Tab-separated table of C-alpha atoms and ligand atoms in Angstrom:
chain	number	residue	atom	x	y	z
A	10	UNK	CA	-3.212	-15.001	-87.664
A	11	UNK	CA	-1.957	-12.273	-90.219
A	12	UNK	CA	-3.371	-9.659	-88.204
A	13	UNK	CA	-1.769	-9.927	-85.074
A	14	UNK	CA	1.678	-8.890	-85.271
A	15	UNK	CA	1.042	-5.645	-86.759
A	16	UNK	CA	-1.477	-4.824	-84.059
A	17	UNK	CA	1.126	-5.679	-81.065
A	18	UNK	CA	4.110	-4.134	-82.380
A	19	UNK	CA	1.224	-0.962	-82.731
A	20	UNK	CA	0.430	-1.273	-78.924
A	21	UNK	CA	4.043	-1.882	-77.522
A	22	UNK	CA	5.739	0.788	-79.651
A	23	UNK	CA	4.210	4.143	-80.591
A	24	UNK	CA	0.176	3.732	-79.385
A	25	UNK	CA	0.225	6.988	-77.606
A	26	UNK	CA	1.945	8.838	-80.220
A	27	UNK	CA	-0.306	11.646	-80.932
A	28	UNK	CA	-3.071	10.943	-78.639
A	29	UNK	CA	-3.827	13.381	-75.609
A	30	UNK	CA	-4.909	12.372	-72.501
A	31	UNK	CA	-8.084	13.539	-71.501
A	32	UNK	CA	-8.715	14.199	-67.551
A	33	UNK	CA	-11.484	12.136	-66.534
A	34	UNK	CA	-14.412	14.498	-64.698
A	35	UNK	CA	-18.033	15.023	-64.158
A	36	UNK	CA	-19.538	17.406	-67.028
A	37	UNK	CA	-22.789	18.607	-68.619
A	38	UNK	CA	-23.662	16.500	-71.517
A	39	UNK	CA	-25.785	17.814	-74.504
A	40	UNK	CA	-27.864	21.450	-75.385
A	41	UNK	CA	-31.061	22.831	-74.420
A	42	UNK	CA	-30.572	25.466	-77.232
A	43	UNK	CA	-30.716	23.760	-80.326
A	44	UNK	CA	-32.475	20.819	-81.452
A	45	UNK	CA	-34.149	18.467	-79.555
A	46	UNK	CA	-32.026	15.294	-79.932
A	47	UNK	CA	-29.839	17.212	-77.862
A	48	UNK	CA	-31.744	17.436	-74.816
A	49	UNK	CA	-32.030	17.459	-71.999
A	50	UNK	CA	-28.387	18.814	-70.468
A	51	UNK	CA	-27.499	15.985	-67.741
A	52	UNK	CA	-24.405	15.760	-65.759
A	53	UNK	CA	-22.288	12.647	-66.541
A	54	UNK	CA	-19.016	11.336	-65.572
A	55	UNK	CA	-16.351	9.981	-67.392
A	56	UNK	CA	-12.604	8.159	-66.523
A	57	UNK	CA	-9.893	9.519	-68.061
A	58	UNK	CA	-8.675	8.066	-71.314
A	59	UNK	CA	-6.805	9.443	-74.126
A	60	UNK	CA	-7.863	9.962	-77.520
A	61	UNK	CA	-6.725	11.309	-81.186
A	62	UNK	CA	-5.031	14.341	-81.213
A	63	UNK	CA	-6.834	14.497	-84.851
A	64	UNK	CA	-9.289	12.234	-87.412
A	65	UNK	CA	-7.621	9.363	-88.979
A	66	UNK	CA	-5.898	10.219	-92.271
A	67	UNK	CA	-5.843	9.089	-95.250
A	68	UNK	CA	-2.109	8.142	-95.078
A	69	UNK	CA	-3.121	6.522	-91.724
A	70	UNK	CA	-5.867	4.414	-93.315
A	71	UNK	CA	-3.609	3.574	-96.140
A	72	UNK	CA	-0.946	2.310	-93.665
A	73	UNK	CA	-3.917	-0.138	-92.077
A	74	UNK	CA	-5.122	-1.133	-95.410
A	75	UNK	CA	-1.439	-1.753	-96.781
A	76	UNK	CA	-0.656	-4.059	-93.505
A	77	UNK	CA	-4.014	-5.902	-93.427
A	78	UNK	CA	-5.243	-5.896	-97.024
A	79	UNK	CA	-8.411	-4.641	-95.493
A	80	UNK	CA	-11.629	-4.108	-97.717
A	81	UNK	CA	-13.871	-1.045	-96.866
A	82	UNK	CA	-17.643	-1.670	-96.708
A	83	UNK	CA	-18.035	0.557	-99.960
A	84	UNK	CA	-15.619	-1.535	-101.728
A	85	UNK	CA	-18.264	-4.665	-101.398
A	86	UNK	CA	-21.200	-5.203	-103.124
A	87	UNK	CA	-23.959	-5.035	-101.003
A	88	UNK	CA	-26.110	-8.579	-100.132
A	89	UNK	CA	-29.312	-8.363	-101.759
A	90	UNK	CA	-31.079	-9.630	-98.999
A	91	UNK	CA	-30.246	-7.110	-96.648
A	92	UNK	CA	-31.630	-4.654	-98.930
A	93	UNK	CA	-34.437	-5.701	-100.090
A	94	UNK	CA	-36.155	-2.206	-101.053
A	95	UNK	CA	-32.798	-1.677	-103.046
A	96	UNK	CA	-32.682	-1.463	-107.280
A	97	UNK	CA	-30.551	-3.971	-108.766
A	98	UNK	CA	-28.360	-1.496	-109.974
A	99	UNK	CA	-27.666	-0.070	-106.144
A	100	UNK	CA	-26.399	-3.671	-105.750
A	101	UNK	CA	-22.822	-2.515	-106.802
A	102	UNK	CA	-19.801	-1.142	-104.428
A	103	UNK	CA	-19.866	2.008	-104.356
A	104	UNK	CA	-21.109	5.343	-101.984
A	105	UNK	CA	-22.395	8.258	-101.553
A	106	UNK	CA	-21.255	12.109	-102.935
A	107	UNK	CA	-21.639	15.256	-102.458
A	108	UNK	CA	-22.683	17.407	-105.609
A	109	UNK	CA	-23.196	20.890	-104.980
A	110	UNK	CA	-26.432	22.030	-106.016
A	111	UNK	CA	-26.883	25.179	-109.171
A	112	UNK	CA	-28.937	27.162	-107.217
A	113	UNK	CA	-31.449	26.848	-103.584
A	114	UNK	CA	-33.378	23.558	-103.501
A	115	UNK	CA	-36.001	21.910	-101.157
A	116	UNK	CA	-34.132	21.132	-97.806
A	117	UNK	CA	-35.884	18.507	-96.896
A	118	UNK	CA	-34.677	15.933	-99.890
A	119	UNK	CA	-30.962	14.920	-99.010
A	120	UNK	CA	-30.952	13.811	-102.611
A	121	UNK	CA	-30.851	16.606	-103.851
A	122	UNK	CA	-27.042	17.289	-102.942
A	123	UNK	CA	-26.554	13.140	-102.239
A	124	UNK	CA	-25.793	10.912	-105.181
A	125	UNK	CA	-25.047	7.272	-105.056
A	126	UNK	CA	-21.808	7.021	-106.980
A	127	UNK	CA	-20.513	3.059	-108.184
A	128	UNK	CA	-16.520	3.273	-107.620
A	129	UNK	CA	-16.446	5.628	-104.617
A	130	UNK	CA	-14.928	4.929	-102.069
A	131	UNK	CA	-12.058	5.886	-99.504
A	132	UNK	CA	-9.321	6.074	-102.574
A	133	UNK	CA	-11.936	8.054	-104.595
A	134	UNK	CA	-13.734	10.063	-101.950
A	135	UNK	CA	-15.491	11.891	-104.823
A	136	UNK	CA	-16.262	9.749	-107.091
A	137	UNK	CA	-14.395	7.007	-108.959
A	138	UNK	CA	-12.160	9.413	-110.968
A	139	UNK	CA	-11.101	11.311	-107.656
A	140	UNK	CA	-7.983	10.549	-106.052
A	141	UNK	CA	-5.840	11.231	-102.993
A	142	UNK	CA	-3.560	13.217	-104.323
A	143	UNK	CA	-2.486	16.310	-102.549
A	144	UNK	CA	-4.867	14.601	-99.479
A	145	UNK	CA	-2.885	12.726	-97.638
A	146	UNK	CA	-2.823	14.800	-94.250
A	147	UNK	CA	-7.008	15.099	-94.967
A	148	UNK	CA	-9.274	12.814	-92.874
A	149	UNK	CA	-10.178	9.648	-94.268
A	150	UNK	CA	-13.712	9.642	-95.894
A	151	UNK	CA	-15.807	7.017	-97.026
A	152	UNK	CA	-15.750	4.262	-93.764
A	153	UNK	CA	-18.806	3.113	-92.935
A	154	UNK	CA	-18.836	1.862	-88.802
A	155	UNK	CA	-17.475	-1.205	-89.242
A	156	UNK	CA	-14.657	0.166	-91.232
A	157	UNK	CA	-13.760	2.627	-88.427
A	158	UNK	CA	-13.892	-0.045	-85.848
A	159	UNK	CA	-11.581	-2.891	-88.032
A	160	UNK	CA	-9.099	0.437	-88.254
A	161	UNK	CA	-9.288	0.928	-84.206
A	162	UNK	CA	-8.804	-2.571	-83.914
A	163	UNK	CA	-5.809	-3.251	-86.101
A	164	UNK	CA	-4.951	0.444	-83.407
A	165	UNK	CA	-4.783	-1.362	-80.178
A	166	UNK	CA	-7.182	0.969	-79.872
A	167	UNK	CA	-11.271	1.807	-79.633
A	168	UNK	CA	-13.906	4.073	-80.955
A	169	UNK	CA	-14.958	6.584	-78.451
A	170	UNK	CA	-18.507	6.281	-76.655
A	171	UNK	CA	-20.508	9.426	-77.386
A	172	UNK	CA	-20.032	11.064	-73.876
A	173	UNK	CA	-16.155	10.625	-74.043
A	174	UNK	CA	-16.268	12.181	-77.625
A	175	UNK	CA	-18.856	15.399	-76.205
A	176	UNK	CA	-16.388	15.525	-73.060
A	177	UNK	CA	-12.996	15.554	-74.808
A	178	UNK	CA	-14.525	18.186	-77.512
A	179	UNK	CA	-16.009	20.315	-74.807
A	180	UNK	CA	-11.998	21.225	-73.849
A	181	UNK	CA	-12.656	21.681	-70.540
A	182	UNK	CA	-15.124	24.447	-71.291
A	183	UNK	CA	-18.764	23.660	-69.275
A	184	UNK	CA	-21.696	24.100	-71.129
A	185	UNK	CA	-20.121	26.465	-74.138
A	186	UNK	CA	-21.344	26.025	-77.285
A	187	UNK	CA	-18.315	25.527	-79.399
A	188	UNK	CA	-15.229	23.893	-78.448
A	189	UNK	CA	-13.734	27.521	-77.744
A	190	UNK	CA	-16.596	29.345	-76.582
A	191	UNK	CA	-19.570	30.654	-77.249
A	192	UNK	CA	-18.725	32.704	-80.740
A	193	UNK	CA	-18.743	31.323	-83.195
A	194	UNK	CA	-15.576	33.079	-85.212
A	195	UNK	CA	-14.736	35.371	-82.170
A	196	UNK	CA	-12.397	38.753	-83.353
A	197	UNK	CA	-13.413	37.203	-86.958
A	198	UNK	CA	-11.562	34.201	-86.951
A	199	UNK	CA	-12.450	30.838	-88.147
A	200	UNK	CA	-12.004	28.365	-85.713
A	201	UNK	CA	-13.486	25.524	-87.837
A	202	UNK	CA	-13.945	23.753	-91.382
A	203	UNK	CA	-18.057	24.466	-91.728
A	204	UNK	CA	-20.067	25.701	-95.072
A	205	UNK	CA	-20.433	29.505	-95.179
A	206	UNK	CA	-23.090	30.534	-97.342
A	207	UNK	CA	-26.570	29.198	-98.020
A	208	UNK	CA	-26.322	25.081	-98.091
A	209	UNK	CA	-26.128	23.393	-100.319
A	210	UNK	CA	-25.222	25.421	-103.325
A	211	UNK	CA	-22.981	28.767	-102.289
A	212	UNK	CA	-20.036	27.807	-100.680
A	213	UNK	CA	-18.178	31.200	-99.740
A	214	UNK	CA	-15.248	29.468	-98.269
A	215	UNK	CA	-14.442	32.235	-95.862
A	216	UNK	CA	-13.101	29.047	-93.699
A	217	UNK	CA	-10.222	28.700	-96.542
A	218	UNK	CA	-11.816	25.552	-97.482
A	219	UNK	CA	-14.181	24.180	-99.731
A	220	UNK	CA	-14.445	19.795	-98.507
A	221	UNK	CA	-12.196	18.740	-96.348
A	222	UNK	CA	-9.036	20.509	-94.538
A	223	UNK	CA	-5.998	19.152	-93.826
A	224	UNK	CA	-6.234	17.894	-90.652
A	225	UNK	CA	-4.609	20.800	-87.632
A	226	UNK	CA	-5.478	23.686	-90.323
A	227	UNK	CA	-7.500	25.556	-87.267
A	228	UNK	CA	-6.257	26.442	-83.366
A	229	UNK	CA	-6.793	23.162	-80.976
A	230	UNK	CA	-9.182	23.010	-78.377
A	231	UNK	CA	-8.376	23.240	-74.607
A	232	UNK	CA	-6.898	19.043	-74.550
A	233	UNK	CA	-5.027	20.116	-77.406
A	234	UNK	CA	-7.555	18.306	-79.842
A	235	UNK	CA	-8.128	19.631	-83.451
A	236	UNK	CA	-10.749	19.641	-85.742
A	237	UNK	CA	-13.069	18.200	-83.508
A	238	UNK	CA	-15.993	20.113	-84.659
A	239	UNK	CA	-15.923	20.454	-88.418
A	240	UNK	CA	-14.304	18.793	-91.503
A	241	UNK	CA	-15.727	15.394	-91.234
A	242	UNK	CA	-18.372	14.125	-88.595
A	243	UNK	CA	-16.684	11.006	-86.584
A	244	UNK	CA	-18.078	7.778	-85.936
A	245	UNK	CA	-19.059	6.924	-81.711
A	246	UNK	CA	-19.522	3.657	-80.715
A	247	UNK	CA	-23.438	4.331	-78.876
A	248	UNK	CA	-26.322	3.642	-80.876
A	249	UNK	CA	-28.078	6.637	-81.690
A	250	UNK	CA	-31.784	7.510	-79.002
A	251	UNK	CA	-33.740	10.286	-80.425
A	252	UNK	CA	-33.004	12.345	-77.108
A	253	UNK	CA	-30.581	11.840	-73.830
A	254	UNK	CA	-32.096	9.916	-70.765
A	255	UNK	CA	-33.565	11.924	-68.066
A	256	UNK	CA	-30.857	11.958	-65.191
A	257	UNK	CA	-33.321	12.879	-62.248
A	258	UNK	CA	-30.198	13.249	-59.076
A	259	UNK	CA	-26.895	14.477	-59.597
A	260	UNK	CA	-25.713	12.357	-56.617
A	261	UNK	CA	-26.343	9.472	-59.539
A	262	UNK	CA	-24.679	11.041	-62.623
A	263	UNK	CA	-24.203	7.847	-64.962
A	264	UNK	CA	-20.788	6.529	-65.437
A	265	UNK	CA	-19.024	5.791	-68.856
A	266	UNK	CA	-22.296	5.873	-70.199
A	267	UNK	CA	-22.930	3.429	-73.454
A	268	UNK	CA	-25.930	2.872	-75.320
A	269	UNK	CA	-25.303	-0.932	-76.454
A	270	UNK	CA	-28.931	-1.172	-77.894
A	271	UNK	CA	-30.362	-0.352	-81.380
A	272	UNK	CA	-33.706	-0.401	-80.227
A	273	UNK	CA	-34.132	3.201	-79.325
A	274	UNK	CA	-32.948	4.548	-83.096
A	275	UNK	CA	-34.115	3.458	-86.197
A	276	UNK	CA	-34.836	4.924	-89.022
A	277	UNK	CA	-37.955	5.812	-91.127
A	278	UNK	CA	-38.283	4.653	-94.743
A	279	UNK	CA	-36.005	3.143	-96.807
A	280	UNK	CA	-32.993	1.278	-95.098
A	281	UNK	CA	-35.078	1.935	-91.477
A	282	UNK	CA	-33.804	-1.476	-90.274
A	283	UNK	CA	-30.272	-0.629	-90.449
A	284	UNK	CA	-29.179	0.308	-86.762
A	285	UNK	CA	-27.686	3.994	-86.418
A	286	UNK	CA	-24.327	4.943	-83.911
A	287	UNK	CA	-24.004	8.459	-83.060
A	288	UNK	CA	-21.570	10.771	-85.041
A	289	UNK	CA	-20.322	14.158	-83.765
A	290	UNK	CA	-19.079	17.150	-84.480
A	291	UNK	CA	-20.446	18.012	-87.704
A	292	UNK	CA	-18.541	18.636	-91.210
A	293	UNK	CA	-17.407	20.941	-93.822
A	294	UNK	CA	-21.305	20.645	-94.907
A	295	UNK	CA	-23.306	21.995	-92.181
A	296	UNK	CA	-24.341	25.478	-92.459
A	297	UNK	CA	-26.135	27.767	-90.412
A	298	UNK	CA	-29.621	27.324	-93.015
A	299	UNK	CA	-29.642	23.986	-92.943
A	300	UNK	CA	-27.405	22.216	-90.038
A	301	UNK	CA	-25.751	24.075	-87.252
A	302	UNK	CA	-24.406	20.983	-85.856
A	303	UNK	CA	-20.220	22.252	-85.537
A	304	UNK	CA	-20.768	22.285	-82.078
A	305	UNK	CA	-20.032	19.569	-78.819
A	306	UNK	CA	-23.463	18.904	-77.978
A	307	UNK	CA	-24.542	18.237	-81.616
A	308	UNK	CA	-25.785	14.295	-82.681
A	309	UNK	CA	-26.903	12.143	-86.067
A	310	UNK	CA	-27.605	9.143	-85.943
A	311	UNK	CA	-26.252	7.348	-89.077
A	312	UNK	CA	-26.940	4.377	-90.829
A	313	UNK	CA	-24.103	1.495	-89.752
A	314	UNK	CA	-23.338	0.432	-93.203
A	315	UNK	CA	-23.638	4.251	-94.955
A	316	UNK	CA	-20.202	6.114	-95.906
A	317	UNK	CA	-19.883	9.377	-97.366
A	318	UNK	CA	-17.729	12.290	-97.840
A	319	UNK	CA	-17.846	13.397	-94.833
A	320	UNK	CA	-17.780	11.110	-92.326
A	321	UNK	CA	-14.738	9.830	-90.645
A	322	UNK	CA	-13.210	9.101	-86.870
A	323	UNK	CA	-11.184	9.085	-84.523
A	324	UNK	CA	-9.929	6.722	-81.703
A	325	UNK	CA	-9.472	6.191	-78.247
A	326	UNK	CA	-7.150	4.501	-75.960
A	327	UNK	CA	-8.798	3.254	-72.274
A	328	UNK	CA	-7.710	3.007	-68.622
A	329	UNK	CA	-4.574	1.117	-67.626
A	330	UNK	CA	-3.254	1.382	-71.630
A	331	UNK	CA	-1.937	4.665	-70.968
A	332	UNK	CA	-0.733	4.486	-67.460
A	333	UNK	CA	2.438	4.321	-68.026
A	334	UNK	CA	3.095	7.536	-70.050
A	335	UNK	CA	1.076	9.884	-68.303
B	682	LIG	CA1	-15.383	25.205	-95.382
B	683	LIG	CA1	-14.787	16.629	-86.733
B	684	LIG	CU1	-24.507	18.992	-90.762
């Protein structure tokens, strides 16, 4: 009942306000070139829809949370039950941070650049003495899935499926492997918010940043989208497969593709029952040595319930919403 108002007087009045409208078309979804949850390259089609000329803000998050009162997922304490290979002392709200490490360390252990942090979260993206300050125009960090989606809600608006996220960052370009082609700073310039320098402990910055950018800090893509690869990776509403379906005819490309199942994507280990949705794009932390995932075709499949400092999203707006403004 307290909800509602806000979320009509979103969709009569300004919904569309810096969305673009994506032209729906056939196109060639995922990479043969990198790694293999990419593959194979299928054709798929998608209707036209318009989406997020950028990732949610922080002042646009704080505007949702203001209105609704709304209580992030690392703001809770987590159930016991559903973690039952969890310490006690995990059993607190808080997330996950980024420290960068003093010198090269094993690749393979996320943990040892990932540290559980009690007090972090969106407000305190680094930890509970970190603020927003100076951040406002920087994606919001720190949403787990269901955060994301309660924030698309509150929209009038939806989370994009993984296809209408790869389309709408391809820009129009087929088969390219960045939004803007296939260079990756082409004439030397930086198209994107990635790591330069060996991950995860020498951050060279030649990008201008070091964490997340204020959102539109590098050129848009072809639908006028920024930061789409880069910054912060962005929540999809699919659930994550370890690879794309085989798509044997191109007479029967698939249409609006979803994947509304878990089954294909859990986990190993620790927190393998949690279900994992796609994210995209990549972030400020992936670097050529460890994760060259700034790219369209890139995938992760992330744990629904895990924030961290760089993960955020961006919305969508379907059929017949927009019709009217186009
Ligand atoms: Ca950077
Ligand atoms: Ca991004
Ligand atoms: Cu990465």
């Amino acid at each position: 009942m307290s909800r509602q108002p806000e979320i009509s007087v979103v969709a009569e009045g300004s919904q569309l306000k810096g969305m673009m409208r994506i032209p729906g078309s056939s196109f060639l979804m995922g990479s043969n070139e990198f790694y293999p949850e990419e593959r194979p390259v299928h054709e798929v089609v998608v209707e036209s829809f318009w989406m997020d000329r950028h990732p949610v803000t922080n002042a646009e998050f704080r505007r949702f949370v203001s209105a609704t009162g709304y209580v992030t997922s690392a703001e809770r304490a987590p159930i016991p039950a559903e973690y039952p290979d969890a310490e006690s002392d995990l059993l607190v709200p808080g997330s996950l941070v980024f420290r960068k490490a003093r010198g090269p360390v094993d690749l393979h252990d996320h943990r040892n650049w990932w540290t559980w942090t009690p007090g972090t979260q969106w407000r305190h993206p680094e930890g509970p003495t970190s603020t927003l300050h100076g951040r406002e125009r920087h994606p919001v960090t720190q949403v787990a899935y269901e955060d994301a989606q309660a924030f698309a809600a509150w929209a009038g608006k939806s989370l994009p499926t993984e296809a209408e996220w790869e389309f709408a960052a391809r820009g129009g370009l087929e088969g390219r492997v960045f939004p803007w082609g296939d260079e990756f700073a082409p004439r030397g310039k930086m198209m994107a918010n990635t790591w330069q320098g060996e991950f995860p402990w020498q951050n060279l910055g030649t990008d201008g940043f070091e964490g997340t950018s204020p959102v539109k800090s590098f050129p848009p893509n072809g639908y006028g989208l920024f930061d789409v690869v880069g910054n912060v990776w962005e929540w999809t509403s699919d659930f994550f497969t370890p690879q794309h379906p085989e798509v044997e005819h191109a007479c029967c490309a698939p249409r609006d593709p979803r994947v509304t199942s878990p089954e294909g994507g859990y986990g190993v280990g620790p927190g393998a029952h949690i279900p994992r949705r796609v994210t995209k794009g990549g972030s400020h932390l992936c670097a050529p040595n460890y994760c060259l995932r700034y790219r369209p075709a890139a995938r992760q499949g992330q744990a629904v319930d895990s924030s961290t400092a760089h993960t955020g999203f961006r919305c969508v707006v379907r059929a017949g919403a927009g019709e009217g403004s186009a």
